[in-house]
Tab-separated table of C-alpha atoms and ligand atoms in Angstrom:
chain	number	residue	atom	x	y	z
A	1	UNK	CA	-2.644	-5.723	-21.369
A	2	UNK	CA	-4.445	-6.510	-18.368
A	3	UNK	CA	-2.020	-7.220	-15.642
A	4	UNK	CA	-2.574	-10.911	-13.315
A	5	UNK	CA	-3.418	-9.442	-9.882
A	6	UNK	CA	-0.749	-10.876	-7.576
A	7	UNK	CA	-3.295	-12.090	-4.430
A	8	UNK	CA	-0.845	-11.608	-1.413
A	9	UNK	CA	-3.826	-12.339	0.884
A	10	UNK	CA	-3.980	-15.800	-0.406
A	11	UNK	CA	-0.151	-16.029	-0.472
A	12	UNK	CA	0.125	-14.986	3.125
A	13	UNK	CA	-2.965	-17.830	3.978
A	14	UNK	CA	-0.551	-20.236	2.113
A	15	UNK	CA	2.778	-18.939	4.419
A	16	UNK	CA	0.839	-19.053	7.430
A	17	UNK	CA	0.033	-22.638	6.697
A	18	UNK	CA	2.907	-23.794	5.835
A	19	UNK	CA	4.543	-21.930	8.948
A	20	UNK	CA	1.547	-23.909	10.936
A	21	UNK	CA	2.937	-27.433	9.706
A	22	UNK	CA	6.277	-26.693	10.830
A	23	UNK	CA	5.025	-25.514	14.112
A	24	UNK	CA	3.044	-28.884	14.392
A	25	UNK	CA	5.658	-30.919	13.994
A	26	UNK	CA	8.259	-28.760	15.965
A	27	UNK	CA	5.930	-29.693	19.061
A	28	UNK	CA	5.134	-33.416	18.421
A	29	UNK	CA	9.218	-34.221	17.413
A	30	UNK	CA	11.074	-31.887	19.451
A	31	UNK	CA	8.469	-30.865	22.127
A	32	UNK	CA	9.610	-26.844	21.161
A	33	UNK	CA	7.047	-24.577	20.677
A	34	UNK	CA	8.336	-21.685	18.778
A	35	UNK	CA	7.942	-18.024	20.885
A	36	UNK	CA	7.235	-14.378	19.750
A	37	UNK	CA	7.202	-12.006	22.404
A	38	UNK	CA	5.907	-8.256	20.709
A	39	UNK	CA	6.853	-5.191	22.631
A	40	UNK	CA	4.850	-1.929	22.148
A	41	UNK	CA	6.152	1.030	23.697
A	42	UNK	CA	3.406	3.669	24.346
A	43	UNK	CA	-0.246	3.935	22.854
A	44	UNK	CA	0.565	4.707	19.078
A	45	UNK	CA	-3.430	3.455	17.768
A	46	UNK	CA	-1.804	2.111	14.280
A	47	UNK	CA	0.967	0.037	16.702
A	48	UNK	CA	-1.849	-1.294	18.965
A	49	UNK	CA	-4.042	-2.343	15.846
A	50	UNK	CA	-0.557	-4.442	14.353
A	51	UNK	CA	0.893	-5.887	17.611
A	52	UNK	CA	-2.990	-7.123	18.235
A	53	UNK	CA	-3.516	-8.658	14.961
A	54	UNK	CA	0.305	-10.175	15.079
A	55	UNK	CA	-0.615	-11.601	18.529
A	56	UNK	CA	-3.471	-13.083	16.990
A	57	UNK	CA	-1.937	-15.006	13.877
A	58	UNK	CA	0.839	-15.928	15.992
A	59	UNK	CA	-1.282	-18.068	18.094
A	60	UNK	CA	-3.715	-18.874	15.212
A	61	UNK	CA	-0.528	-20.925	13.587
A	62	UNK	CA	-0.039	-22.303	17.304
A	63	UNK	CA	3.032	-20.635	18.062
A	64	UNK	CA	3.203	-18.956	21.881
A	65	UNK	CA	3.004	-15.424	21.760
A	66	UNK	CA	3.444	-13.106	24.473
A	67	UNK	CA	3.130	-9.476	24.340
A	68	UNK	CA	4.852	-6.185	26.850
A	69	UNK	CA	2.435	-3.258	26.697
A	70	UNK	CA	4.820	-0.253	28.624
A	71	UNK	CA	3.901	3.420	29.083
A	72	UNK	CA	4.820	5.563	26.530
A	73	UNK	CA	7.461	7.454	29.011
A	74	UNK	CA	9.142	4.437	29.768
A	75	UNK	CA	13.034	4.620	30.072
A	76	UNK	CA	15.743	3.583	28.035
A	77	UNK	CA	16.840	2.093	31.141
A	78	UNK	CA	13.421	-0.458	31.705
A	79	UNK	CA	13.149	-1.180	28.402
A	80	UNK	CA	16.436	-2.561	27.871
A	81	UNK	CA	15.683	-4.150	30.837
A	82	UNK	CA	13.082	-6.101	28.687
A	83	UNK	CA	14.333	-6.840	26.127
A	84	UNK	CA	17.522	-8.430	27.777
A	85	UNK	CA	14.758	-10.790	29.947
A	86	UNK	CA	13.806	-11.606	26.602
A	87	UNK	CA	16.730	-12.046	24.971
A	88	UNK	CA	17.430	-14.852	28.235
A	89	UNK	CA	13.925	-16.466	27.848
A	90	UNK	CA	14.787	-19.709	25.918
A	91	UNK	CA	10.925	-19.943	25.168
A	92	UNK	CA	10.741	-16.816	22.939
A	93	UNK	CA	12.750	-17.542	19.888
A	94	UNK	CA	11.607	-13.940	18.429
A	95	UNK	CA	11.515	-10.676	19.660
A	96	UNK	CA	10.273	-7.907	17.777
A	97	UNK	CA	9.904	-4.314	19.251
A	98	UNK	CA	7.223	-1.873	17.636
A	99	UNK	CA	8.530	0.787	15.557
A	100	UNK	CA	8.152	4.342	15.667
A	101	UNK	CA	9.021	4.445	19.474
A	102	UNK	CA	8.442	7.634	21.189
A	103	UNK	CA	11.250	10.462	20.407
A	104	UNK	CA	12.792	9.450	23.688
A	105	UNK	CA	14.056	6.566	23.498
A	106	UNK	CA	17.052	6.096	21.307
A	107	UNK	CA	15.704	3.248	18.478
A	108	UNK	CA	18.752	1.792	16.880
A	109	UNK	CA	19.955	1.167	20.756
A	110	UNK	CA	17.139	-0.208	21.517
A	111	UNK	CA	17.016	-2.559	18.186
A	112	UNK	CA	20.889	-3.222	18.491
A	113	UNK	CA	20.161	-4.489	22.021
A	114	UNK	CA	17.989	-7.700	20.853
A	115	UNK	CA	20.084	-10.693	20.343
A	116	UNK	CA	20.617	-10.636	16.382
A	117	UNK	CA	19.436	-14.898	16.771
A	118	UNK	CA	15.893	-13.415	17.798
A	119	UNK	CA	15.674	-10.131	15.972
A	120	UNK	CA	12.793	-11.497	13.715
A	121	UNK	CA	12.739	-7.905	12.192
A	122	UNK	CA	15.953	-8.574	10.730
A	123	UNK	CA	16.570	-5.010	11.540
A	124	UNK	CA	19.774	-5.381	13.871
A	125	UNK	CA	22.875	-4.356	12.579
A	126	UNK	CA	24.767	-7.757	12.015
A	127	UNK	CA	21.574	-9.177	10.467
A	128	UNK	CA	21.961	-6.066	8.113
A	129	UNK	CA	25.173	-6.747	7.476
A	130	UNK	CA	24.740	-10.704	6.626
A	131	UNK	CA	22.006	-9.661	4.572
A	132	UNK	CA	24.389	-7.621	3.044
A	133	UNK	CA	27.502	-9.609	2.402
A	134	UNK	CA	24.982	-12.797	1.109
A	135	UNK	CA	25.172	-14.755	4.398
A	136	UNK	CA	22.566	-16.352	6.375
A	137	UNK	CA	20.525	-13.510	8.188
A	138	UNK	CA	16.872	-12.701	9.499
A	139	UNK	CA	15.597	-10.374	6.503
A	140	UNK	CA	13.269	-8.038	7.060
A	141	UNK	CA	9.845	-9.199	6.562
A	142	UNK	CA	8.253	-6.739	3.989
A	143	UNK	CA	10.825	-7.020	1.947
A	144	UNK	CA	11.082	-10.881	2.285
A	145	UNK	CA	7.131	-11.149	1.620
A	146	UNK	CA	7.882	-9.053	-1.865
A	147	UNK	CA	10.646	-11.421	-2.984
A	148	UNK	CA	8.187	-14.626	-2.276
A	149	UNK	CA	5.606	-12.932	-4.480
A	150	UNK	CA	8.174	-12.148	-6.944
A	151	UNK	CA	9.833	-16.254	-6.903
A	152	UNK	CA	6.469	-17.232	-6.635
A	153	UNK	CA	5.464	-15.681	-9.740
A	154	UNK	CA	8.359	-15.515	-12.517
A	155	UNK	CA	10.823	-18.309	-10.845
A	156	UNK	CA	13.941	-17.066	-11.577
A	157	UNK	CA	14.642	-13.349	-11.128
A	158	UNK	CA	18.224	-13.748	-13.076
A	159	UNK	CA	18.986	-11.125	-15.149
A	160	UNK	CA	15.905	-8.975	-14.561
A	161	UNK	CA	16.107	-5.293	-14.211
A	162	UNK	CA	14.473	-4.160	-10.990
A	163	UNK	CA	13.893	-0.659	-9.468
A	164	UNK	CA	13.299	-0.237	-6.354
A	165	UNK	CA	11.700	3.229	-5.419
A	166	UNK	CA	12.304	4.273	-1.803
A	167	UNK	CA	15.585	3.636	0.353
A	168	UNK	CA	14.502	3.016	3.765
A	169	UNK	CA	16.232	0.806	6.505
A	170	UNK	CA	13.015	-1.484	6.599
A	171	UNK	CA	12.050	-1.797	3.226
A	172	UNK	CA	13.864	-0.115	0.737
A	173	UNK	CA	17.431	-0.971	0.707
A	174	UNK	CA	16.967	-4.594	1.929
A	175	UNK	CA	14.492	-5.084	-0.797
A	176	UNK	CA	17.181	-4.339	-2.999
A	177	UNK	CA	19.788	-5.968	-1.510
A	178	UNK	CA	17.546	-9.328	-1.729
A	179	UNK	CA	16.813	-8.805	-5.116
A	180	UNK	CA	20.820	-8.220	-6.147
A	181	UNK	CA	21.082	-11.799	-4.018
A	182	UNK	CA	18.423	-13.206	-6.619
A	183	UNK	CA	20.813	-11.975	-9.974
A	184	UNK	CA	18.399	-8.997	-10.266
A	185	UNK	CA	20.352	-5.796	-11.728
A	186	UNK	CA	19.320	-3.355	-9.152
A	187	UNK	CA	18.259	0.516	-9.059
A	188	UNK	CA	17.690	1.993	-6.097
A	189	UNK	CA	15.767	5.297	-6.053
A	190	UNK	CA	14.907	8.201	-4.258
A	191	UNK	CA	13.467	11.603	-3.700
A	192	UNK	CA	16.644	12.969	-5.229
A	193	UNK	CA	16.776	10.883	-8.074
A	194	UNK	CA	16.533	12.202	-11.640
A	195	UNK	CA	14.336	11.370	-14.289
A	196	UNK	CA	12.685	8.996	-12.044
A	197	UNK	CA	10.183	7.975	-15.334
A	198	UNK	CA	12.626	7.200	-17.338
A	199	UNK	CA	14.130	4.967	-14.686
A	200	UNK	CA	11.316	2.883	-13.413
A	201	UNK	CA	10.037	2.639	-17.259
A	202	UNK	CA	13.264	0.254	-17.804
A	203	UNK	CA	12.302	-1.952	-15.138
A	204	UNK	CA	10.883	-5.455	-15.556
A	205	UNK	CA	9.799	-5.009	-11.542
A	206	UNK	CA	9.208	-1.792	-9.953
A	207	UNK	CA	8.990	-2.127	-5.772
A	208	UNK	CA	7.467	0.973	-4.872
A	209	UNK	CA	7.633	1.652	-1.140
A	210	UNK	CA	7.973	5.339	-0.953
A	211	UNK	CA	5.212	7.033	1.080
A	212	UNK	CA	3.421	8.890	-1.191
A	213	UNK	CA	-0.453	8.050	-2.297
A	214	UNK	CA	-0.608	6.785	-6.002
A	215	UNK	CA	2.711	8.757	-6.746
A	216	UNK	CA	3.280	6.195	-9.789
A	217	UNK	CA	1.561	6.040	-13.252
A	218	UNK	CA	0.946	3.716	-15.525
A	219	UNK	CA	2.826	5.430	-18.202
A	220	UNK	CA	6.060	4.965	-16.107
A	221	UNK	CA	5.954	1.125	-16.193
A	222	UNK	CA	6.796	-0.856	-19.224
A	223	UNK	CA	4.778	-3.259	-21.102
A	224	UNK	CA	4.714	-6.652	-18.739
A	225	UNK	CA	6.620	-5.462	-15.897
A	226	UNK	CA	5.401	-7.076	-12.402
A	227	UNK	CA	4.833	-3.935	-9.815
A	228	UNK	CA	5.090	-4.875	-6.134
A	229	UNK	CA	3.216	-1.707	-4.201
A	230	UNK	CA	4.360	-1.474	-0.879
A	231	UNK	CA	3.342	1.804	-0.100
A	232	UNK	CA	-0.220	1.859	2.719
A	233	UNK	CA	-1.407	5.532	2.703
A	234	UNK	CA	-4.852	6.770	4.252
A	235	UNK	CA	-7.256	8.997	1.997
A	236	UNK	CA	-10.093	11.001	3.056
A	237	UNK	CA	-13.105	9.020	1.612
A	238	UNK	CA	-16.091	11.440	1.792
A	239	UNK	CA	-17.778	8.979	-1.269
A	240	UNK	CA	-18.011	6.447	1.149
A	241	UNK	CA	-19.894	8.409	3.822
A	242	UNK	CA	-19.245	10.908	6.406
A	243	UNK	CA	-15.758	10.815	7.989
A	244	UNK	CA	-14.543	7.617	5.977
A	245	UNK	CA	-11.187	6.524	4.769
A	246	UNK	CA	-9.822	4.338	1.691
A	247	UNK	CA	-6.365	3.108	1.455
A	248	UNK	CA	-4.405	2.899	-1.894
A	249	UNK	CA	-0.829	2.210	-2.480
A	250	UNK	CA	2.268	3.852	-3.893
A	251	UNK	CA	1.422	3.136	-7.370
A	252	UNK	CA	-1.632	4.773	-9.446
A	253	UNK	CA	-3.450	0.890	-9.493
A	254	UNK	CA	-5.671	1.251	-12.225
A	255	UNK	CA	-3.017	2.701	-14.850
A	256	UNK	CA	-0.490	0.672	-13.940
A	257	UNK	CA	-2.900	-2.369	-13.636
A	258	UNK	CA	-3.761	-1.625	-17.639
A	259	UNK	CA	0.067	-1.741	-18.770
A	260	UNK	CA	2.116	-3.984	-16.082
A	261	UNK	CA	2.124	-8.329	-16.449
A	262	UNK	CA	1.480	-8.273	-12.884
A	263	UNK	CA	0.678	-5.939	-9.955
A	264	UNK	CA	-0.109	-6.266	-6.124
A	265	UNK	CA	-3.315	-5.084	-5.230
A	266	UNK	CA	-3.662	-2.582	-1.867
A	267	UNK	CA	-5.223	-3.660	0.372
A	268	UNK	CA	-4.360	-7.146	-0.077
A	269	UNK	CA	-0.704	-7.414	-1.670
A	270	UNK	CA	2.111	-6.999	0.570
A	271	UNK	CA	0.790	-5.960	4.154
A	272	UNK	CA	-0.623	-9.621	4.382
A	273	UNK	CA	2.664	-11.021	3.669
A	274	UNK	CA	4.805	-9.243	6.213
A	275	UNK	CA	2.503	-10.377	9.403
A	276	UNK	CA	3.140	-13.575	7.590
A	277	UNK	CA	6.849	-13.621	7.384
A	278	UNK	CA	7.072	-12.614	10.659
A	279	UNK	CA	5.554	-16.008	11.495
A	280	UNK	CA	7.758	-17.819	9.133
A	281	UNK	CA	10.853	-16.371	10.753
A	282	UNK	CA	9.789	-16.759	14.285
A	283	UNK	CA	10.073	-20.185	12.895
A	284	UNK	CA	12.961	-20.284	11.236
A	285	UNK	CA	14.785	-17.991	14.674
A	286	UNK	CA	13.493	-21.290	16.731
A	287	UNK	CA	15.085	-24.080	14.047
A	288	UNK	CA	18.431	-22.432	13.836
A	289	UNK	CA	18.885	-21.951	17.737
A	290	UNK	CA	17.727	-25.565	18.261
A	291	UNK	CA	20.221	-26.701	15.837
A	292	UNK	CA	17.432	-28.092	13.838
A	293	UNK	CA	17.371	-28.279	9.490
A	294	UNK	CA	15.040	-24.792	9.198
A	295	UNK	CA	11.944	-24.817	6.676
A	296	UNK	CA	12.280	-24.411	3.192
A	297	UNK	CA	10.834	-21.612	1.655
A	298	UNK	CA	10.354	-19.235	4.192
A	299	UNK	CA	13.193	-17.339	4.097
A	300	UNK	CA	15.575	-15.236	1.372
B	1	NAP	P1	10.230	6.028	4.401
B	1	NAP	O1	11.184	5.601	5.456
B	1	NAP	O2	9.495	7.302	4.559
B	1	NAP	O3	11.049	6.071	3.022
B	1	NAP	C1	10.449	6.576	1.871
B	1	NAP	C2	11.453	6.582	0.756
B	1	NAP	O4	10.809	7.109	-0.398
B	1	NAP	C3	12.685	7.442	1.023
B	1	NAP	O5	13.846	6.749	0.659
B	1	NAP	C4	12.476	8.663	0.141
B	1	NAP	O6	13.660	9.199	-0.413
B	1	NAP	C5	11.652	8.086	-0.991
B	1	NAP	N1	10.860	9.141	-1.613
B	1	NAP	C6	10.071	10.057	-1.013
B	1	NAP	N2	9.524	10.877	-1.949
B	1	NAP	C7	9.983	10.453	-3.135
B	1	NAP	C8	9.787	10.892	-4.466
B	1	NAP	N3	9.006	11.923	-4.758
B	1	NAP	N4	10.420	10.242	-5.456
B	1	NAP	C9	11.215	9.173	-5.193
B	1	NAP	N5	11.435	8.722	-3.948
B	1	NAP	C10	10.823	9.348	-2.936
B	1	NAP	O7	9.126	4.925	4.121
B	1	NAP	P2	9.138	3.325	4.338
B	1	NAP	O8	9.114	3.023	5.794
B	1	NAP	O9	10.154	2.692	3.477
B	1	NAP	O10	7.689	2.979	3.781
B	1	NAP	C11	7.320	3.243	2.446
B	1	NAP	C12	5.840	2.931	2.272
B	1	NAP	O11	5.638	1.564	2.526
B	1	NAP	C13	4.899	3.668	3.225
B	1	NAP	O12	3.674	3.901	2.556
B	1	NAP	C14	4.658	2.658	4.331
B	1	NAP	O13	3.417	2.841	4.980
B	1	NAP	C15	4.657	1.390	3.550
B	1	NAP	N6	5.025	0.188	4.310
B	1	NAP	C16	4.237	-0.896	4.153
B	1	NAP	C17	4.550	-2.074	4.803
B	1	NAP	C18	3.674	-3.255	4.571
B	1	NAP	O14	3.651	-4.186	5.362
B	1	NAP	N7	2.953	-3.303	3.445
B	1	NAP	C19	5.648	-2.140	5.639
B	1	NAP	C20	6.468	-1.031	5.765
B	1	NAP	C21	6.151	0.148	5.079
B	1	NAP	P3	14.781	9.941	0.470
B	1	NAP	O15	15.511	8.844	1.175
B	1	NAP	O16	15.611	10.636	-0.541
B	1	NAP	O17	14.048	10.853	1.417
């Protein structure tokens, strides 16, 4: 079998459009534009490369966007102070804070500290807890970019079996929480889980997001299973010339690509989606403070 390639690239184009729409029509009926205010903590190259390119698509689907650059020995102290402005800005409907932040500064304070309304991470503790106990939340956008992909391409997720390697905060355990949500019967793994083969070959999806470069091959997936790779890891790419990089995934692409039904490419699966659902719930943070009906389809 040849697995469909699952083209998050075009998925996200589609999300960002549809996010657009809304934002069009937010202005013209209500006059609201919808906010996003980024903060970046220090000079972290990889952070400065995302909170560019999400300042970018954020004003690309006409959404304000507004960005606080602070030095990378700011105090808890200022940066609180920040985020609380922000929190009081009723034009900034989302407020997102760029993870790692340096060893300093304490980061579940800091994320606990954004009003839960505009915490368009979905990483606060009461959205993690309505997330949780199936109530309306912001979910965290990786994870809510893999369950689009997932709806998008088999409908109904009833009754599947889905594994779920990895159990971080940001992707791992509310992947699986949104996929229990969706009638999925959920495993979650880990480093210290045994047999791990034997596990993720009983899965009809596998949602790799663990960290390590092609750790996953093709004779662990069953026949037909869908395989969302979250994973983004840099290799040394002396092939393609002196001092060059490639990125691959979490999963080995080519022999799972040759057994799975369907598999997310990388580059070009899931990172495109989560830039995207950050749009979509900026968008859905701004409908649900104004009171107004929220879009369908952009969120869990
Ligand atoms: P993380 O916090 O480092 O978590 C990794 C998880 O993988 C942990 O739960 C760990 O288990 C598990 N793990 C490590 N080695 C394992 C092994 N040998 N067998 C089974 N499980 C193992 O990573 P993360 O933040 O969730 O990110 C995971 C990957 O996704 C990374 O490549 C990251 O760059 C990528 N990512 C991509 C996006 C995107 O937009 N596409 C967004 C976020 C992250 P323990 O808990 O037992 O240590």
């Amino acid at each position: 079998m040849t697995a469909k390639i699952i083209d998050g690239k075009a998925f996200a184009a589609q999300v960002r459009a549809q996010v657009a729409e809304h934002v069009t029509r937010l202005k013209s009926e209500h006059g609201i534009t919808p906010g996003l205010a980024v903060v970046l903590v220090g000079e972290d190259p990889a952070s400065q490369v995302y909170v560019r390119s999400k300042g970018k698509m954020t004003v690309e689907a006409g959404m304000k966007s507004v960005e606080h650059r602070l030095d990378a020995d700011t105090s808890e102290a200022d940066l609180l102070a920040v985020i609380e402005q922000l929190n009081n800005d009723p034009e900034i409907h989302g407020i997102l804070v760029q993870l790692p932040l340096p060893g300093h500064l304490n980061e579940d304070l800091v994320i606990n500290s954004i009003s839960p309304e505009k915490d368009v991470d979905g990483f606060h503790i009461s959205n993690v807890g309505l997330l949780g106990t199936g109530q309306k939340s912001m979910v965290p956008c990786t994870p809510l970019g893999c369950l689009m992909m997932l709806r998008d391409h088999h409908g109904s997720l009833s009754g599947m079996d889905a594994v779920v390697i990895g159990r971080s905060n940001i992707v791992g355990k509310p992947m699986a929480q949104l996929l229990l949500g969706d009638s999925c019967t959920v495993t979650i793994a880990h480093s210290r889980t045994k047999d791990l083969a034997d596990v993720v070959r009983r899965a009809d999806i596998v949602v790799a997001a663990v960290g390590r470069p092609e750790m996953v091959p093709g004779d662990w997936i069953k026949p037909g299973a869908t395989v969302i790779d979250v994973g983004i890891n840099r290799l040394d790419a002396p092939e393609r010339g002196e001092g060059k990089t490639r990125l691959v995934g979490d999963v080995d692409y080519d022999s799972c690509a040759a057994v799975a039904g369907a598999i997310t490419p990388v580059p070009g699966g899931v990172g495109p989606m989560t830039i995207a659902c950050l749009l979509a719930n900026t968008v859905t943070a701004c409908c649900r403070s104004n009171g107004l009906a929220e879009p369908e389809g952009l969120t869990a």
